[in-house]
Coordinates of C-alpha atoms in Angstrom, one line a residue:
S17 CA -7.9 -5.1 2.4
V18 CA -6.5 -3.4 -0.7
T19 CA -9.6 -1.3 -0.8
S20 CA -9.1 -0.3 2.9
L21 CA -5.5 0.6 2.1
M22 CA -6.5 2.7 -0.9
T23 CA -9.5 4.5 0.8
G24 CA -8.4 4.9 4.5
K25 CA -11.6 3.3 5.6
N26 CA -12.0 0.3 7.9
M27 CA -13.8 -2.8 6.7
R28 CA -17.1 -2.1 8.6
P29 CA -18.1 1.0 6.5
L30 CA -16.8 -0.5 3.4
L31 CA -18.7 -3.9 3.7
L32 CA -21.6 -3.6 6.2
Q33 CA -22.5 0.0 5.3
G34 CA -21.9 -0.3 1.6
L35 CA -19.7 2.7 1.3
G36 CA -17.0 1.2 -1.0
A37 CA -18.4 2.3 -4.3
D38 CA -18.4 6.0 -3.7
S39 CA -15.3 6.3 -1.6
D40 CA -12.4 8.7 -2.4
T41 CA -9.2 7.0 -3.0
L42 CA -5.5 7.9 -2.4
A43 CA -4.9 8.0 -6.2
G44 CA -8.0 10.0 -6.9
L45 CA -7.2 12.6 -4.4
L46 CA -3.6 13.0 -5.3
R47 CA -4.6 13.5 -8.9
K48 CA -6.6 16.5 -7.8
Y49 CA -3.4 17.9 -6.4
G50 CA -1.4 17.5 -9.6
Y51 CA 0.1 14.0 -9.2
R52 CA 0.5 11.6 -12.0
T53 CA -0.6 8.2 -10.9
A54 CA 0.2 4.7 -12.0
A55 CA -0.6 1.2 -10.6
F56 CA 0.9 -2.1 -11.3
Y57 CA -1.1 -4.9 -9.8
P58 CA -2.6 -8.4 -10.4
P59 CA -6.3 -8.9 -11.1
A60 CA -6.4 -11.1 -7.9
V61 CA -6.8 -8.0 -5.6
F62 CA -10.5 -8.1 -6.5
F63 CA -11.0 -11.9 -6.4
I64 CA -12.5 -11.6 -2.8
D65 CA -15.7 -9.7 -2.5
G66 CA -15.4 -8.5 -6.1
D67 CA -19.1 -7.9 -6.3
R68 CA -19.0 -5.5 -3.4
F69 CA -16.2 -3.5 -4.9
E70 CA -17.2 -3.5 -8.5
G71 CA -17.2 0.2 -8.8
L72 CA -13.6 0.6 -7.4
R73 CA -12.5 -2.3 -9.6
D74 CA -13.9 -0.8 -12.7
R75 CA -12.5 2.7 -11.7
G76 CA -9.1 1.0 -11.3
L77 CA -8.9 2.6 -7.8
D78 CA -8.8 5.9 -9.7
F79 CA -5.2 5.4 -11.0
E80 CA -4.8 7.1 -14.4
Y81 CA -2.4 4.5 -15.7
R82 CA -2.9 0.8 -14.9
K83 CA -1.0 -2.3 -15.8
V84 CA -3.3 -5.2 -14.4
E85 CA -1.6 -8.6 -14.9
F86 CA 0.3 -11.3 -13.0
A87 CA 4.0 -10.5 -13.3
E88 CA 7.2 -11.2 -11.5
P89 CA 8.9 -8.5 -9.5
A90 CA 11.7 -8.0 -12.1
E91 CA 9.0 -7.5 -14.8
R92 CA 7.3 -4.9 -12.6
A93 CA 10.5 -3.1 -12.2
R94 CA 10.9 -2.9 -16.0
E95 CA 7.4 -1.7 -16.4
L96 CA 7.8 1.0 -13.7
E97 CA 11.1 2.1 -15.3
A98 CA 9.5 2.5 -18.7
Y99 CA 6.6 4.5 -17.1
L100 CA 9.0 6.9 -15.1
A101 CA 11.0 7.5 -18.3
R102 CA 8.0 9.0 -19.9
R103 CA 7.3 11.3 -17.0
R104 CA 8.8 14.8 -16.5
P105 CA 11.2 14.6 -13.6
D106 CA 9.7 17.8 -12.0
R107 CA 6.2 16.2 -12.0
R108 CA 5.0 14.5 -8.9
V109 CA 4.2 10.9 -9.2
L110 CA 2.4 8.3 -7.1
A111 CA 3.3 4.8 -8.3
W112 CA 1.8 1.7 -6.6
V113 CA 3.4 -1.7 -7.3
H114 CA 1.6 -4.6 -5.8
L115 CA 3.7 -7.8 -5.7
F116 CA 1.6 -11.0 -5.5
E117 CA 4.5 -12.8 -3.8
P118 CA 4.2 -14.1 -1.1
H119 CA 0.9 -15.7 -1.6
E120 CA -0.9 -19.0 -2.0
P121 CA -0.1 -21.1 -4.1
Y122 CA 3.3 -21.0 -2.4
V123 CA 5.9 -21.4 -5.1
A124 CA 9.6 -22.4 -4.6
H125 CA 12.0 -19.9 -6.2
P126 CA 15.5 -20.9 -7.5
G127 CA 18.3 -20.3 -5.0
V128 CA 16.0 -19.8 -2.1
S129 CA 15.1 -22.8 0.1
F130 CA 13.9 -23.1 3.7
G131 CA 12.4 -26.6 3.3
D132 CA 9.4 -28.4 1.6
R133 CA 6.5 -27.3 3.8
D134 CA 4.0 -24.6 2.8
V135 CA 5.4 -22.2 5.4
D136 CA 8.9 -22.9 4.1
R137 CA 7.9 -22.0 0.6
Y138 CA 6.1 -19.0 1.9
D139 CA 9.3 -17.8 3.6
G140 CA 11.1 -18.3 0.3
E141 CA 8.5 -16.1 -1.4
I142 CA 9.1 -13.4 1.1
V143 CA 12.8 -13.4 0.2
H144 CA 11.8 -13.4 -3.5
A145 CA 9.6 -10.4 -3.0
D146 CA 12.2 -8.5 -0.8
N147 CA 14.8 -9.0 -3.6
G148 CA 12.2 -7.7 -6.0
I149 CA 11.5 -4.6 -3.8
G150 CA 15.3 -3.9 -3.9
I151 CA 15.2 -3.9 -7.7
I152 CA 12.2 -1.6 -7.8
V153 CA 13.8 0.8 -5.3
D154 CA 17.0 1.0 -7.5
V155 CA 14.9 1.8 -10.6
V156 CA 13.1 4.7 -8.7
R157 CA 16.3 6.0 -7.2
K158 CA 18.0 6.3 -10.5
V159 CA 15.6 8.8 -11.8
R160 CA 14.1 10.3 -8.6
P161 CA 16.8 10.1 -5.9
D162 CA 14.7 12.1 -3.4
A163 CA 11.5 9.9 -3.8
T164 CA 9.8 8.6 -0.7
I165 CA 9.5 4.9 -0.7
V166 CA 6.7 3.2 1.3
V167 CA 6.6 -0.6 1.8
T168 CA 3.6 -2.2 3.4
A169 CA 1.2 -5.2 2.9
D170 CA -2.5 -5.8 2.8
H171 CA -2.5 -8.9 5.0
G172 CA -0.4 -11.6 6.7
E173 CA -0.8 -15.4 6.5
E174 CA -1.7 -18.1 9.0
F175 CA -0.2 -21.6 9.0
G176 CA -2.3 -23.2 11.7
E177 CA -1.2 -21.0 14.6
H178 CA -4.9 -20.6 15.7
G179 CA -6.4 -23.5 13.8
G180 CA -6.7 -21.6 10.5
R181 CA -5.0 -21.2 7.1
Y182 CA -4.3 -18.4 4.6
H183 CA -5.9 -15.0 5.4
G184 CA -9.2 -13.3 5.7
T185 CA -10.5 -15.8 8.2
S186 CA -9.6 -14.3 11.6
V187 CA -8.1 -11.2 13.2
Y188 CA -5.2 -13.0 14.8
E189 CA -1.9 -11.2 14.6
E190 CA -0.4 -13.6 12.0
Q191 CA -3.2 -12.6 9.6
V192 CA -3.5 -8.9 10.2
R193 CA -0.1 -7.6 11.3
V194 CA 1.6 -5.8 8.4
P195 CA 4.8 -3.7 8.0
L196 CA 4.8 -0.1 7.3
V197 CA 8.3 1.2 6.3
I198 CA 8.8 4.7 5.0
A199 CA 12.2 5.9 3.7
G200 CA 13.6 8.9 1.8
G201 CA 12.3 12.3 1.0
G202 CA 13.5 13.8 4.3
V203 CA 11.9 11.0 6.5
P204 CA 14.0 10.7 9.7
Q205 CA 16.2 7.6 9.5
R206 CA 16.0 4.5 11.6
Q207 CA 13.1 5.5 13.7
T208 CA 10.6 2.8 14.8
R209 CA 7.2 2.9 16.4
G210 CA 6.1 0.4 19.1
R211 CA 2.8 -0.4 17.6
E212 CA 1.3 -2.0 14.4
A213 CA -0.3 0.0 11.6
S214 CA -3.6 -1.0 10.0
D215 CA -4.2 -0.7 6.2
S216 CA -6.5 2.3 6.8
E217 CA -3.9 4.1 8.9
S218 CA -1.4 3.5 6.2
C219 CA -3.5 5.5 3.8
R220 CA -4.0 8.4 6.3
F221 CA -0.3 8.4 7.1
L222 CA 0.5 8.7 3.3
C223 CA -2.1 11.5 3.0
L224 CA -0.3 13.4 5.7
A225 CA 3.1 12.8 4.3
A226 CA 1.9 14.2 0.9
R227 CA 1.0 17.4 2.7
W228 CA -2.4 17.8 1.3
I229 CA -5.0 16.8 3.8
T230 CA -7.2 19.8 4.4
T231 CA -10.7 18.7 5.2
R232 CA -12.5 16.0 7.3
R233 CA -13.8 14.5 4.1
T234 CA -10.4 13.6 2.7
C235 CA -9.3 10.0 3.2
R236 CA -11.7 9.3 6.0
G237 CA -10.9 6.5 8.4
S238 CA -11.6 6.6 12.2
E239 CA -11.3 10.4 11.7
C240 CA -9.3 12.5 9.5
R241 CA -9.2 16.0 10.9
G242 CA -7.6 19.0 9.4
D243 CA -3.8 19.1 9.5
S244 CA -3.3 16.1 11.8
G245 CA -5.6 13.5 10.2
G246 CA -7.1 12.5 13.5
M247 CA -3.7 12.2 15.2
E248 CA -3.2 14.0 18.4
R249 CA -0.3 16.5 18.2
T250 CA 1.5 14.6 21.0
N251 CA 1.4 11.4 18.8
P252 CA 5.0 10.4 17.8
D253 CA 3.8 9.7 14.3
Y254 CA 2.5 13.3 14.0
Q255 CA 5.6 14.8 15.5
M256 CA 7.7 12.9 12.9
L257 CA 5.5 14.1 10.1
K258 CA 5.8 17.6 11.5
R259 CA 9.6 17.5 11.4
T260 CA 9.5 16.1 7.9
N261 CA 6.8 18.4 6.4
G262 CA 6.4 21.4 8.6
D263 CA 2.9 21.5 9.8
C264 CA 1.6 18.8 7.6
Q265 CA -1.0 21.1 6.0
G266 CA -2.1 21.0 2.4

């Protein structure tokens, strides 16, 4: 799912058609357009199907700076703060911070308790991660007050709703429905969309928001056409991007 998020491709071409190794990535494309890129993520993102994504794993998803380790959200915030302090404030930056919470094994965190069941500890991890996101956002806003913040996830979690557990075992909503929240940088406030976003759509949306999609080849998903990335011009998401970025062209 992280590979889908970072390439804009659905799982069928990535797995069944073997197109993972040679795929363009969000970080790689942004680097071509002058962005500095940094990633802070745990090695666990390649635990599943690692042999199929060996090339992308070894390339570090094309981020030029990578901090690959298990770390608490507060530690990630300190690492990101140190990284941004070394960057010129006028240089565009893509920073990806992957929080491993909430995730199995579900850990109880001090001061947060919903009960003793797995799902209760999972809810506690959501609170822990949410607090961590707040710390990370504060770090970014101190040095880049106009930065665009994007919060999303690579999967949900099932606790027996349809007879399964964890994730990656079905396409029921509890496993595949993820948030996509975008704030700052001229993004219209408090607007919501009445549908869910997939990981591949999240990548294409970010491409458009960065204003540099110019060809069909860039960040291919279902289709990524010219200035609209496959979105019809009547689509509310496209209209929001147009208000934010003009015509959404590179």
